[in-house]
Tab-separated table of N, CA and C in Angstrom:
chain	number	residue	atom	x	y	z
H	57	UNK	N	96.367	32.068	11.757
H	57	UNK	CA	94.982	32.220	12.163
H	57	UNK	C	94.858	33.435	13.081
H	58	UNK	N	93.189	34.142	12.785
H	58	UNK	CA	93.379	35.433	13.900
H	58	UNK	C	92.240	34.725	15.122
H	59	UNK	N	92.742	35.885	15.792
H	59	UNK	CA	91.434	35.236	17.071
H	59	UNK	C	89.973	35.622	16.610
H	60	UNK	N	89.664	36.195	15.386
H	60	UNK	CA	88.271	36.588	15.328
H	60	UNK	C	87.942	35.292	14.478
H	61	UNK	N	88.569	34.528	14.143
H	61	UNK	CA	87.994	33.293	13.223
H	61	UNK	C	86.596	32.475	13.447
H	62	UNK	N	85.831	32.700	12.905
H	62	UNK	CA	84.267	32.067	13.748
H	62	UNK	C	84.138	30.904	12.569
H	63	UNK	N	83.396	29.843	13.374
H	63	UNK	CA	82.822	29.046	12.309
H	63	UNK	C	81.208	28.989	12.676
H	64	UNK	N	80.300	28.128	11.842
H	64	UNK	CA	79.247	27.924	11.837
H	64	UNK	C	79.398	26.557	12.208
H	65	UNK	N	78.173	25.596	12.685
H	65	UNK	CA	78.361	24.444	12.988
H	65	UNK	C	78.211	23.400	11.934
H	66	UNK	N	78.218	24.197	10.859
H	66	UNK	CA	78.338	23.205	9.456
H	66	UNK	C	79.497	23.618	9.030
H	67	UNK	N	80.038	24.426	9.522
H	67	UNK	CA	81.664	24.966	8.683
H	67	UNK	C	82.516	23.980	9.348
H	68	UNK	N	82.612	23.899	10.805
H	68	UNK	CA	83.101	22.787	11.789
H	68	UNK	C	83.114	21.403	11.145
H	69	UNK	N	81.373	21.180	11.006
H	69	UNK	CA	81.406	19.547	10.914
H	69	UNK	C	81.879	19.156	9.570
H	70	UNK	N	81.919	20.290	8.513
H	70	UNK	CA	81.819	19.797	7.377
H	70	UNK	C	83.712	19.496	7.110
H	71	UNK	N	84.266	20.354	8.307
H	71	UNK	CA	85.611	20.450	7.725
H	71	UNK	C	86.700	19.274	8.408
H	72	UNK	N	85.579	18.643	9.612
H	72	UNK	CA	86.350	17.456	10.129
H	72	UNK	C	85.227	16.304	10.220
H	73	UNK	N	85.000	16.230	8.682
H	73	UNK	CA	83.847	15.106	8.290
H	73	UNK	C	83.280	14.697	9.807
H	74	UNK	N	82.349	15.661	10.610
H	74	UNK	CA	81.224	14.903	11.634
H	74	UNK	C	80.328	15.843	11.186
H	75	UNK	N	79.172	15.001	11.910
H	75	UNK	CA	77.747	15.543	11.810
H	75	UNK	C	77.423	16.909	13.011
H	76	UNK	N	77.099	17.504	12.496
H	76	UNK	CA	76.473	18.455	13.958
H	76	UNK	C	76.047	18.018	15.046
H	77	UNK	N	75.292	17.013	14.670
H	77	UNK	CA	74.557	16.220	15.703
H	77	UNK	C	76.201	15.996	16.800
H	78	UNK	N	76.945	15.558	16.150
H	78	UNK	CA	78.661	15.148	16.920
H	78	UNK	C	78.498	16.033	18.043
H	79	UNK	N	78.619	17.358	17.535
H	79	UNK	CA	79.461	18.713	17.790
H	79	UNK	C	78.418	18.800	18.823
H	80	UNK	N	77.132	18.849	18.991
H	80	UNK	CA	75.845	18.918	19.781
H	80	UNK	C	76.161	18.082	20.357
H	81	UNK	N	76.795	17.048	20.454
H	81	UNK	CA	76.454	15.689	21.517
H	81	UNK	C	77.921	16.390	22.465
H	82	UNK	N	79.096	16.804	21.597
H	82	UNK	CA	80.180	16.997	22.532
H	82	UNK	C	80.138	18.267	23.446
H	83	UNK	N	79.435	19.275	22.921
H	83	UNK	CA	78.974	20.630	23.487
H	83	UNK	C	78.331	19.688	24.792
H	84	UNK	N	77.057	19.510	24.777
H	84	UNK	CA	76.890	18.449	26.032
H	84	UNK	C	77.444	18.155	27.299
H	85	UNK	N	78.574	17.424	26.422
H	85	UNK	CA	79.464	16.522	27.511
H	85	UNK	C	80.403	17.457	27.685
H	86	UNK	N	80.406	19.053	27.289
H	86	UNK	CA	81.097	20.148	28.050
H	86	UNK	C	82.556	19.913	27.348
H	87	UNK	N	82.834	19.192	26.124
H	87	UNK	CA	83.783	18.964	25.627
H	87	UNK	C	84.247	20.423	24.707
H	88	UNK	N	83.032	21.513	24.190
H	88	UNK	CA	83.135	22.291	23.496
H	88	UNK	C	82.099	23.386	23.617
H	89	UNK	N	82.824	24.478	23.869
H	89	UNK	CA	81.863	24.988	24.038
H	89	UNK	C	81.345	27.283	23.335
H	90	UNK	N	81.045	26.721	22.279
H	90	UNK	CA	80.974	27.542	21.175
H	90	UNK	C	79.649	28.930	21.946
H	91	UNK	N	80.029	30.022	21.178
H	91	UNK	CA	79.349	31.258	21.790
H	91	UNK	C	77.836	30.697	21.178
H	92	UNK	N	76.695	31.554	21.416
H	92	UNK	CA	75.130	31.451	20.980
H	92	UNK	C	75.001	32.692	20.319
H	93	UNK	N	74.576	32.640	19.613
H	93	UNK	CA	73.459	33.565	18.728
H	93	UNK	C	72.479	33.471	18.386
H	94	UNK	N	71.694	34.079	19.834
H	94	UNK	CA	70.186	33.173	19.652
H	94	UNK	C	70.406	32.008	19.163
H	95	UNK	N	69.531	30.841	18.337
H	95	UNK	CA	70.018	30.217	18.498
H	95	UNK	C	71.090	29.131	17.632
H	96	UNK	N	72.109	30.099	16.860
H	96	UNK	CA	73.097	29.845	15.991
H	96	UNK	C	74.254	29.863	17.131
H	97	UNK	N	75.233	28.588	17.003
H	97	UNK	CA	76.411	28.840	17.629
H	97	UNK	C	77.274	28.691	16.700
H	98	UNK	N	78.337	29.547	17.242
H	98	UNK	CA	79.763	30.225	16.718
H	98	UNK	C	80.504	29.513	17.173
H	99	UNK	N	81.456	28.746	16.574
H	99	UNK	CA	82.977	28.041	17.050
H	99	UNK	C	83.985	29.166	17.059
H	100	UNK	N	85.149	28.880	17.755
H	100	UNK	CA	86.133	29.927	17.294
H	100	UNK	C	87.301	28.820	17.010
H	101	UNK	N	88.296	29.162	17.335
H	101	UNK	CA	89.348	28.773	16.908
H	101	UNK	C	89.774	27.696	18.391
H	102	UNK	N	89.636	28.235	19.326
H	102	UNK	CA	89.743	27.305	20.750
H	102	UNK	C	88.567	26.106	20.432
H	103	UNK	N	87.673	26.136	19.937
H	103	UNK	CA	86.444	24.768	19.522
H	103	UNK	C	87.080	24.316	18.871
H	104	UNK	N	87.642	24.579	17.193
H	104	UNK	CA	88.413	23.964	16.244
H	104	UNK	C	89.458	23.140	17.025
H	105	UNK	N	90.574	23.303	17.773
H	105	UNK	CA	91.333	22.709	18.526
H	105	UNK	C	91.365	21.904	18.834
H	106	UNK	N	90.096	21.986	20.080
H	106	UNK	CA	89.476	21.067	20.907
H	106	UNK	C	88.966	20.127	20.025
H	107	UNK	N	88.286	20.282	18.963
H	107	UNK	CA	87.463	18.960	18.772
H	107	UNK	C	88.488	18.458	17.626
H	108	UNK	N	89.570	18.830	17.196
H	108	UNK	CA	91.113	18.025	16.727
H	108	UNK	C	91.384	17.134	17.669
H	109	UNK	N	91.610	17.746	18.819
H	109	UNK	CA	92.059	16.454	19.826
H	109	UNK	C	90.838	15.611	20.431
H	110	UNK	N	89.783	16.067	20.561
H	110	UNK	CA	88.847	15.137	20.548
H	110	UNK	C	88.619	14.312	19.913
H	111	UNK	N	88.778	14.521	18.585
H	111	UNK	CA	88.458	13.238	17.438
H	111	UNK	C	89.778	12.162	17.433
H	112	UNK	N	90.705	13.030	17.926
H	112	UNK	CA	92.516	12.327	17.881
H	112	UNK	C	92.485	11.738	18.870
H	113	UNK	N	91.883	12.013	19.991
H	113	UNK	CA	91.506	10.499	21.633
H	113	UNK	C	90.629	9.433	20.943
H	114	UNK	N	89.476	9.929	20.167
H	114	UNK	CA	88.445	8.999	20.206
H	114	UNK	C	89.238	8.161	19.010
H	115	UNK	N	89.785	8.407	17.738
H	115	UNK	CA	90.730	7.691	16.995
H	115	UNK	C	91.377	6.410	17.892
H	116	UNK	N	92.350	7.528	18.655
H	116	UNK	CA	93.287	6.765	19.659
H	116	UNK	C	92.840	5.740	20.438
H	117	UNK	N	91.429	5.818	20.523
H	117	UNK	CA	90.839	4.585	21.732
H	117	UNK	C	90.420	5.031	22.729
H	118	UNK	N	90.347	6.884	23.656
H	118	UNK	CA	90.402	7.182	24.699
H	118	UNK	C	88.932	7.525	24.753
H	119	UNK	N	88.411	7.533	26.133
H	119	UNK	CA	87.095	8.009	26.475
H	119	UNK	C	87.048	9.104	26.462
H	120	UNK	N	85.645	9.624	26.555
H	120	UNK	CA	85.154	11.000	26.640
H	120	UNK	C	85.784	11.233	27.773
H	121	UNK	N	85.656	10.744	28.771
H	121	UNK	CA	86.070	10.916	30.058
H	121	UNK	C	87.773	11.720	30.199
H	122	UNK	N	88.256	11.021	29.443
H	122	UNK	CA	89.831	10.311	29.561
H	122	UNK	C	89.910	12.042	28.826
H	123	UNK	N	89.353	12.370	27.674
H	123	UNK	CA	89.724	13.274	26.946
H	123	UNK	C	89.186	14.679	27.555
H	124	UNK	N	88.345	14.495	28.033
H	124	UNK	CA	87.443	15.686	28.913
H	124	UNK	C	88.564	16.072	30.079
H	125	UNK	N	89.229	15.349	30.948
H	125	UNK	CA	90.518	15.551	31.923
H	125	UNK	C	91.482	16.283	30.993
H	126	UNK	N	91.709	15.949	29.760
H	126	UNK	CA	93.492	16.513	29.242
H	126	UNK	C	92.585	17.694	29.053
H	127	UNK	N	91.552	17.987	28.335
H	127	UNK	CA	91.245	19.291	27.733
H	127	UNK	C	91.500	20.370	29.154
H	128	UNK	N	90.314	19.446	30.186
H	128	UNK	CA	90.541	20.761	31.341
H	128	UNK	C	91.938	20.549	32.031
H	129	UNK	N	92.827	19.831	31.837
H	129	UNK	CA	93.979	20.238	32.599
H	129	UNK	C	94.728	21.392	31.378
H	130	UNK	N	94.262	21.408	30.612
H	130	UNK	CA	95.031	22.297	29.517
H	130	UNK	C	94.460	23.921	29.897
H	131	UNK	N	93.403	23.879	30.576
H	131	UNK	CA	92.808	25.152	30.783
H	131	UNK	C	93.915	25.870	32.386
H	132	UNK	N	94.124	24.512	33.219
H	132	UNK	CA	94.720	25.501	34.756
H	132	UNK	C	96.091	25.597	34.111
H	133	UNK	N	96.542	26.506	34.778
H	133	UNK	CA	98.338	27.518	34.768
H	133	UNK	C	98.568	25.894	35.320
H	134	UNK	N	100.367	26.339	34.243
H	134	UNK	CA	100.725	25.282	33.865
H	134	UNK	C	100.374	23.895	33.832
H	135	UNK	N	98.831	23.915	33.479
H	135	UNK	CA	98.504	22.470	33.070
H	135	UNK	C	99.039	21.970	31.919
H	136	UNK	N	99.967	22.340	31.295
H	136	UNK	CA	100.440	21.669	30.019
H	136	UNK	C	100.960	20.619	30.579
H	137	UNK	N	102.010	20.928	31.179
H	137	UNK	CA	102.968	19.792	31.883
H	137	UNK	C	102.254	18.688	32.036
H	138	UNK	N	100.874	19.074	32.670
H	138	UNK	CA	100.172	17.717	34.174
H	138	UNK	C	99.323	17.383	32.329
H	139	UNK	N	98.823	18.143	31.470
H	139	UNK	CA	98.431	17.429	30.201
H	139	UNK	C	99.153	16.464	29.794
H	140	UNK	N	100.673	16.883	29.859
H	140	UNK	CA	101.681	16.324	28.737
H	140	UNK	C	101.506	14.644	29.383
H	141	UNK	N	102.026	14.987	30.822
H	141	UNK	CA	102.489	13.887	31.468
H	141	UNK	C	100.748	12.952	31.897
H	142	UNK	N	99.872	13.311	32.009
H	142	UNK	CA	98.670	12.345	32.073
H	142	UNK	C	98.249	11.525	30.537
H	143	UNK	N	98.680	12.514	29.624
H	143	UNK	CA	98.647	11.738	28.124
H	143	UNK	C	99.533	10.616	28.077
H	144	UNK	N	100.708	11.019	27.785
H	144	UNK	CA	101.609	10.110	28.614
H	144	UNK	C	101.201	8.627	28.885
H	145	UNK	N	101.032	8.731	29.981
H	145	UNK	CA	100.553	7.856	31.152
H	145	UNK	C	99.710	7.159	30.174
H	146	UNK	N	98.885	7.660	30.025
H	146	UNK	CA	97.415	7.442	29.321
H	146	UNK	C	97.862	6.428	27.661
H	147	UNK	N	98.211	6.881	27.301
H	147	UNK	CA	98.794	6.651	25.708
H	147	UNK	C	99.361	4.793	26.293
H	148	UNK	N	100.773	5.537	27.134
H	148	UNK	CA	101.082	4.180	27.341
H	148	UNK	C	100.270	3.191	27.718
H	149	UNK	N	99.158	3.411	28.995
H	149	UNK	CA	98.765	2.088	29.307
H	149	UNK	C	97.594	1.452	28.000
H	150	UNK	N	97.478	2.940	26.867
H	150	UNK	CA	96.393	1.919	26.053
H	150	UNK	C	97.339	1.281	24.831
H	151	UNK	N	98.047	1.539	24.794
H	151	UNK	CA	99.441	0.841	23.889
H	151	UNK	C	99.744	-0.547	24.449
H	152	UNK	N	99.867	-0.280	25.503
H	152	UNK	CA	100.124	-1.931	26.482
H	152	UNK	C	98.569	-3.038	26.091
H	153	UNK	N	97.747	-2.114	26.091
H	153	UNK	CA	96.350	-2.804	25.757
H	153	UNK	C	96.071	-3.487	24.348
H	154	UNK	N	96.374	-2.519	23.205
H	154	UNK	CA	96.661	-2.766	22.146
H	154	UNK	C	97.207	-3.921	21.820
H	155	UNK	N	98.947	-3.955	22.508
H	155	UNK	CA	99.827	-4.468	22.219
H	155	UNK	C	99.148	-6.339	22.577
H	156	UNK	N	98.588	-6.164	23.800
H	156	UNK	CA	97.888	-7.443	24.010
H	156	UNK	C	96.893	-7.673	23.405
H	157	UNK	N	95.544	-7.112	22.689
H	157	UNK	CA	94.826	-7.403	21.935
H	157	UNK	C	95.564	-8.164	21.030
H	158	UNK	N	96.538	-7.443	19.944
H	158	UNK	CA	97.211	-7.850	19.003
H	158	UNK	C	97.740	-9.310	18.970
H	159	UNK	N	98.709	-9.599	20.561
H	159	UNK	CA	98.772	-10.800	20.785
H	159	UNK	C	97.548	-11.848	20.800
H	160	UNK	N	95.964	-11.310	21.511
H	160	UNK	CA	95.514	-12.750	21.731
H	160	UNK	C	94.828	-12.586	20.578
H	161	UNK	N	94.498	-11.394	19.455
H	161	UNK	CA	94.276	-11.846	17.721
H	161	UNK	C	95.195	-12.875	17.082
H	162	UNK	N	96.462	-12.153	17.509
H	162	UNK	CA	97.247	-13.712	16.287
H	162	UNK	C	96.969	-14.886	17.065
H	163	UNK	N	97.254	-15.338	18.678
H	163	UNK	CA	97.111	-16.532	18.780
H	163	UNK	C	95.683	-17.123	18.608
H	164	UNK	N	94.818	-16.243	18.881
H	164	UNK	CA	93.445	-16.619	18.048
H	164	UNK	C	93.467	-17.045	16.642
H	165	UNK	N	94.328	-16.142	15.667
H	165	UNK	CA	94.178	-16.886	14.512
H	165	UNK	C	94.943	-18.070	14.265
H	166	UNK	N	96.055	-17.894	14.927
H	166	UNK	CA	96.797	-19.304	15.264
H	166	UNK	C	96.228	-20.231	15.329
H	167	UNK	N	95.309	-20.215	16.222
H	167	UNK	CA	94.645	-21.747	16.063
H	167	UNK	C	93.273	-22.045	15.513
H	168	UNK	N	92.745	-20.793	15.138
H	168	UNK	CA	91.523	-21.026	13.879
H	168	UNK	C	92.659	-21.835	12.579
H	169	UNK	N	93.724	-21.269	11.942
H	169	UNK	CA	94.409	-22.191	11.392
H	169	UNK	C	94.822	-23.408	11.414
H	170	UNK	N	95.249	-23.973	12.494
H	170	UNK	CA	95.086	-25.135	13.357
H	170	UNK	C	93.850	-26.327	13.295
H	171	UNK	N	92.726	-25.560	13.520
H	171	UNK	CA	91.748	-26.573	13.701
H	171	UNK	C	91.196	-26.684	11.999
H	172	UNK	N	91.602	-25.291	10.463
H	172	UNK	CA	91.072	-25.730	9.979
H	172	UNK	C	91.642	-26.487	9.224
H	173	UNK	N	93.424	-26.827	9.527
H	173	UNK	CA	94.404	-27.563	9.013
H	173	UNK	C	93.876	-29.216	9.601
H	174	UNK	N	93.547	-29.225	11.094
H	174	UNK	CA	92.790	-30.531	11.079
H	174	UNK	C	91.636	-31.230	10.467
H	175	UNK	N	90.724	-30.090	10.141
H	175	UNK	CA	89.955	-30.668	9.422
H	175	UNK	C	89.993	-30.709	8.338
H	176	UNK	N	90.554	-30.359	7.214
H	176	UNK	CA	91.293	-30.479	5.634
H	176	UNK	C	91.521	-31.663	6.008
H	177	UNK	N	92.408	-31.862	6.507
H	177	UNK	CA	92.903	-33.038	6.804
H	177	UNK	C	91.997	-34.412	7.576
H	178	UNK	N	91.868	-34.431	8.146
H	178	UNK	CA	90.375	-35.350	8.232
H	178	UNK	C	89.602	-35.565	7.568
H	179	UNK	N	89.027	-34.005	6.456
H	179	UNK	CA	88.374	-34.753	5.315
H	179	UNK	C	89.002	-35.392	3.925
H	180	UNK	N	90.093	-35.001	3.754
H	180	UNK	CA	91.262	-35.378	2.714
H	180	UNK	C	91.359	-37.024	3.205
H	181	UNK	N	91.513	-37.106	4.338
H	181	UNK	CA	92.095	-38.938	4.665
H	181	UNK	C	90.413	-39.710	4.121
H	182	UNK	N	89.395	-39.097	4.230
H	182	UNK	CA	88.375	-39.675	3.910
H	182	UNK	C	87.940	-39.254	2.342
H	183	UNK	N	88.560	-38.884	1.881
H	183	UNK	CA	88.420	-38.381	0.563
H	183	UNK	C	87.344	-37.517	-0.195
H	184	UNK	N	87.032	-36.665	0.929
H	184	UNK	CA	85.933	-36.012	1.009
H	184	UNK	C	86.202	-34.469	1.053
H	185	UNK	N	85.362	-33.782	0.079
H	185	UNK	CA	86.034	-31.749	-0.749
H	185	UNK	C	85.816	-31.573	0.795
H	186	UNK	N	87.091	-30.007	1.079
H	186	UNK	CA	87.605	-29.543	1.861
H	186	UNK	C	86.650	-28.172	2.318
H	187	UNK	N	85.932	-27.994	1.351
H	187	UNK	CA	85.133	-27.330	1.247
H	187	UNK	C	83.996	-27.825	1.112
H	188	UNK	N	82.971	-27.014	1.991
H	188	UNK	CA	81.664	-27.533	2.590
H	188	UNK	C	80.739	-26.951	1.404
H	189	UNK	N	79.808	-27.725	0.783
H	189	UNK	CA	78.942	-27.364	-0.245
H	189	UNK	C	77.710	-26.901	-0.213
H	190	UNK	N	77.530	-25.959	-0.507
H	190	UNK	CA	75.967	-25.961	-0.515
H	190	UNK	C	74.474	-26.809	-0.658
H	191	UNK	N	73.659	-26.781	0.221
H	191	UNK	CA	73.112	-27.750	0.200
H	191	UNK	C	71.960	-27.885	-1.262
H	192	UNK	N	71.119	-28.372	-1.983
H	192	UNK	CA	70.590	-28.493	-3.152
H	192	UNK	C	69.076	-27.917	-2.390
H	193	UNK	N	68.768	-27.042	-3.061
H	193	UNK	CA	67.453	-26.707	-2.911
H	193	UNK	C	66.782	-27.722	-3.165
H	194	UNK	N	65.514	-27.984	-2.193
H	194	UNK	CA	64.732	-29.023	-2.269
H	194	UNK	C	63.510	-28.556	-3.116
H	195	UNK	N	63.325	-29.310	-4.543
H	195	UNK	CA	61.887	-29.223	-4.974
H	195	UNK	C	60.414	-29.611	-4.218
């Protein structure tokens, strides 16, 4: 890639399936911030970037917030490092989060199985379908 690479804001959205409207909402929140031409804006290749890892936090689970910090620590001398290591940080504690969602989904389904193994069974001892029927439209 050269540094003169420009996009349009349909060349952008169209090439990382979002709407402009996106790219307008993240320009905003100072997440991106593309030259003017009157009033056409130009991405370059530093926008393209940025809104890769923007869409790769918001994937990931991270806030605007959360993602707005790595971008500008990526801007001060040697902010890579304080990037690397706040991602890091960051990644892990939403992995730990994950990791517990995951847990109280299965034991949630754990015992949706449970209660509907009791009731099969409750209606089986009464000899009654396990499955709930639709009721008859009333004439």
């Amino acid at each position: 890639m050269t540094d003169t690479e420009r996009y349009s804001i349909r060349e952008l959205s169209d090439e990382f399936d979002v709407t402009p409207r996106t790219l307008r909402f993240y320009e905003d929140k100072g997440l991106l911030g593309p030259e003017r031409k009157g009033l056409q804006r130009i991405y370059d290749r530093r926008d393209k970037a940025r809104l890769a890892l923007i869409l790769r936090g918001k994937r990931l689970g991270f806030s605007l917030a959360e993602i707005r910090d790595w971008l500008n620590l990526y801007e001060l001398r040697d902010g890579q490092v304080a990037q690397a290591q706040m991602l890091l940080a960051a990644s892990r504690e939403r992995m730990t989060a994950l990791v517990q969602q995951r847990e109280d989904i299965e034991a949630t389904i754990r015992e949706l199985d449970e209660q509907m193994k009791f009731v099969r069974d409750w209606l089986a001892e009464r000899g009654l379908p396990a499955e709930e029927q639709p009721a008859e439209a009333a004439d």
